[in-house]
């Protein structure tokens, strides 16, 4: 039985920079700002309600003999659905970006890569570094995984068929009552 390959939607933003054109001596500036026409496609791609004011700017530096490092700043306004009420929730992303890149051949050769606890491993590249992909990934990583509208709270819900006593969380813990009885019996009285 063969599985169908998973189809991945093409990224709605791409801004490749050819590595061969980068200077190892002088940082290369980059800047990408999404226009109103691109925002709905990117919002759909990221699974959010809407996006606004999306911009990433910074510089690419030579990291070592073959690697590169992108250092920059990301700003975006994101609207997501509240996980409780489904009401729109705004989030402002305003953060520094740091990403390392190494040639994919070094990953294939299993070159030892030192990664500290506070950082992710480097990304592979072939002939270019895609700043558009960096923008999309950084927004996705910065999204609040459980956005909540102000004052939204989960409340206890109890469901049962008519005439049936609903089961509570307390009923689901039968050993809690036994533990309480054991404690009571072990106390000197």
Short mmCIF file of C-alpha atoms in Angstrom, two decimals:
data_model
loop_
_atom_site.label_atom_id
_atom_site.label_comp_id
_atom_site.label_asym_id
_atom_site.label_seq_id
_atom_site.Cartn_x
_atom_site.Cartn_y
_atom_site.Cartn_z
CA UNK A 1 0.00 0.00 0.00
CA UNK A 2 1.60 3.27 -1.06
CA UNK A 3 0.85 6.60 0.51
CA UNK A 4 0.10 9.68 -1.48
CA UNK A 5 2.66 12.43 -0.97
CA UNK A 6 1.47 15.30 1.18
CA UNK A 7 0.86 18.37 -0.93
CA UNK A 8 2.25 21.54 0.56
CA UNK A 9 0.85 24.86 -0.57
CA UNK A 10 3.47 27.03 -2.23
CA UNK A 11 4.67 29.88 -0.05
CA UNK A 12 2.88 33.12 -0.95
CA UNK A 13 6.04 35.18 -0.37
CA UNK A 14 9.52 34.61 -1.74
CA UNK A 15 12.49 36.97 -1.71
CA UNK A 16 15.59 34.94 -2.55
CA UNK A 17 19.07 36.43 -2.23
CA UNK A 18 21.79 34.72 -4.28
CA UNK A 19 24.60 33.67 -1.94
CA UNK A 20 27.17 34.08 -4.73
CA UNK A 21 26.41 37.81 -4.77
CA UNK A 22 26.90 38.30 -1.02
CA UNK A 23 30.04 39.93 0.31
CA UNK A 24 31.91 38.14 3.10
CA UNK A 25 33.42 41.47 4.20
CA UNK A 26 30.41 43.79 4.27
CA UNK A 27 26.92 42.97 5.64
CA UNK A 28 24.18 42.83 3.01
CA UNK A 29 21.00 44.70 4.00
CA UNK A 30 17.59 43.22 3.30
CA UNK A 31 14.05 44.52 3.68
CA UNK A 32 10.68 43.04 2.83
CA UNK A 33 7.31 44.68 3.45
CA UNK A 34 4.06 43.01 2.44
CA UNK A 35 1.64 45.13 0.45
CA UNK A 36 -2.15 45.06 0.87
CA UNK A 37 -2.46 42.67 -2.07
CA UNK A 38 -0.21 39.98 -0.51
CA UNK A 39 -1.62 40.14 3.05
CA UNK A 40 -4.79 38.00 2.50
CA UNK A 41 -2.79 35.20 0.82
CA UNK A 42 -0.22 35.18 3.62
CA UNK A 43 -2.97 35.23 6.28
CA UNK A 44 -4.61 32.20 4.62
CA UNK A 45 -1.25 30.43 4.38
CA UNK A 46 -0.59 31.01 8.11
CA UNK A 47 -4.16 30.13 9.14
CA UNK A 48 -4.98 33.47 10.74
CA UNK A 49 -7.92 35.84 10.20
CA UNK A 50 -5.86 38.76 8.90
CA UNK A 51 -2.47 40.45 8.86
CA UNK A 52 -1.35 44.04 8.74
CA UNK A 53 1.80 46.14 8.84
CA UNK A 54 4.11 43.18 8.06
CA UNK A 55 7.79 44.05 7.61
CA UNK A 56 11.15 42.36 8.11
CA UNK A 57 14.44 44.20 7.72
CA UNK A 58 18.00 43.46 8.68
CA UNK A 59 21.37 42.31 7.37
CA UNK A 60 23.07 39.11 6.23
CA UNK A 61 26.56 38.60 7.69
CA UNK A 62 29.21 36.02 6.87
CA UNK A 63 29.18 33.58 9.80
CA UNK A 64 32.29 31.56 8.97
CA UNK A 65 33.96 30.30 5.80
CA UNK A 66 30.69 28.94 4.38
CA UNK A 67 27.81 29.99 6.63
CA UNK A 68 25.66 33.10 6.93
CA UNK A 69 23.63 34.77 9.63
CA UNK A 70 20.52 36.93 9.25
CA UNK A 71 19.98 39.53 11.96
CA UNK A 72 16.92 41.71 11.76
CA UNK A 73 13.66 43.00 13.14
CA UNK A 74 10.14 41.69 12.46
CA UNK A 75 6.95 43.67 12.91
CA UNK A 76 3.42 42.43 12.18
CA UNK A 77 -0.15 42.85 13.37
CA UNK A 78 -1.99 39.52 13.45
CA UNK A 79 -5.68 38.82 14.00
CA UNK A 80 -6.58 35.30 15.15
CA UNK A 81 -9.71 33.64 16.53
CA UNK A 82 -10.07 33.33 20.31
CA UNK A 83 -9.81 29.66 21.33
CA UNK A 84 -12.78 30.09 23.69
CA UNK A 85 -15.22 32.46 22.00
CA UNK A 86 -13.94 32.61 18.40
CA UNK A 87 -13.94 36.42 18.70
CA UNK A 88 -11.11 38.18 16.83
CA UNK A 89 -7.94 38.70 18.92
CA UNK A 90 -5.20 41.12 17.85
CA UNK A 91 -1.53 40.37 18.51
CA UNK A 92 1.33 42.71 17.74
CA UNK A 93 4.59 40.98 16.89
CA UNK A 94 7.61 43.18 17.40
CA UNK A 95 10.76 41.13 17.82
CA UNK A 96 14.37 40.62 16.87
CA UNK A 97 15.22 37.88 14.39
CA UNK A 98 18.40 35.80 14.37
CA UNK A 99 18.81 32.92 11.93
CA UNK A 100 21.92 30.97 10.91
CA UNK A 101 22.34 29.30 7.52
CA UNK A 102 24.83 26.65 6.43
CA UNK A 103 25.26 24.95 3.05
CA UNK A 104 23.06 21.87 2.68
CA UNK A 105 26.19 19.92 1.68
CA UNK A 106 27.54 20.40 5.21
CA UNK A 107 24.35 18.94 6.65
CA UNK A 108 24.58 16.00 4.23
CA UNK A 109 28.21 15.45 5.31
CA UNK A 110 27.10 15.47 8.97
CA UNK A 111 29.47 18.27 9.93
CA UNK A 112 29.37 18.85 13.68
CA UNK A 113 27.20 21.88 14.43
CA UNK A 114 27.34 23.45 17.87
CA UNK A 115 23.94 24.70 19.03
CA UNK A 116 23.36 26.25 22.43
CA UNK A 117 20.25 25.59 24.48
CA UNK A 118 18.79 29.00 23.64
CA UNK A 119 18.98 28.72 19.87
CA UNK A 120 17.74 26.59 17.03
CA UNK A 121 20.03 24.76 14.66
CA UNK A 122 21.01 26.41 11.40
CA UNK A 123 18.88 26.25 8.26
CA UNK A 124 20.34 24.67 5.12
CA UNK A 125 20.69 26.59 1.88
CA UNK A 126 21.67 25.69 -1.67
CA UNK A 127 22.41 28.72 -3.85
CA UNK A 128 20.20 31.30 -2.17
CA UNK A 129 18.71 32.41 1.14
CA UNK A 130 14.99 33.17 0.96
CA UNK A 131 14.14 36.17 3.14
CA UNK A 132 10.43 35.66 2.30
CA UNK A 133 10.57 32.18 3.85
CA UNK A 134 12.33 33.67 6.89
CA UNK A 135 9.50 36.22 7.25
CA UNK A 136 6.79 33.51 7.08
CA UNK A 137 8.57 31.20 9.53
CA UNK A 138 9.22 33.94 12.08
CA UNK A 139 5.58 35.08 12.04
CA UNK A 140 4.40 31.47 12.41
CA UNK A 141 6.79 30.93 15.36
CA UNK A 142 5.66 34.15 17.05
CA UNK A 143 1.92 33.42 16.84
CA UNK A 144 0.11 32.92 20.13
CA UNK A 145 -0.90 29.24 20.04
CA UNK A 146 -3.93 29.87 22.29
CA UNK A 147 -5.18 33.41 21.66
CA UNK A 148 -7.89 34.52 24.09
CA UNK A 149 -10.21 37.48 23.95
CA UNK A 150 -10.17 39.71 27.00
CA UNK A 151 -12.27 38.12 29.75
CA UNK A 152 -12.73 34.83 27.88
CA UNK A 153 -12.53 31.84 30.21
CA UNK A 154 -13.26 28.16 29.94
CA UNK A 155 -16.14 27.12 32.14
CA UNK A 156 -17.06 23.67 33.35
CA UNK A 157 -19.55 21.98 31.07
CA UNK A 158 -21.49 18.86 32.11
CA UNK A 159 -23.37 16.80 29.55
CA UNK A 160 -25.62 13.75 29.99
CA UNK A 161 -28.69 12.19 28.43
CA UNK A 162 -32.05 13.17 29.97
CA UNK A 163 -32.63 11.32 33.25
CA UNK A 164 -28.94 10.28 33.63
CA UNK A 165 -26.76 11.79 36.36
CA UNK A 166 -23.84 13.52 34.63
CA UNK A 167 -20.34 12.30 35.49
CA UNK A 168 -18.11 14.98 36.99
CA UNK A 169 -14.32 15.21 37.15
CA UNK A 170 -14.56 14.14 40.78
CA UNK A 171 -16.45 10.97 39.76
CA UNK A 172 -13.63 10.18 37.33
CA UNK A 173 -11.13 10.02 40.20
CA UNK A 174 -12.32 6.99 42.23
CA UNK A 175 -9.00 6.58 44.04
CA UNK A 176 -9.15 10.13 45.45
CA UNK A 177 -11.91 9.05 47.82
CA UNK A 178 -9.90 5.96 48.84
CA UNK A 179 -6.82 8.09 49.51
CA UNK A 180 -8.88 10.44 51.68
CA UNK A 181 -10.28 7.46 53.62
CA UNK A 182 -6.78 6.01 54.09
CA UNK A 183 -5.50 9.35 55.42
CA UNK A 184 -8.43 9.54 57.81
CA UNK A 185 -7.82 5.99 59.10
CA UNK A 186 -4.07 6.54 59.57
CA UNK A 187 -4.46 9.68 61.67
CA UNK A 188 -4.10 9.10 65.39
CA UNK A 189 -7.42 9.77 66.84
#
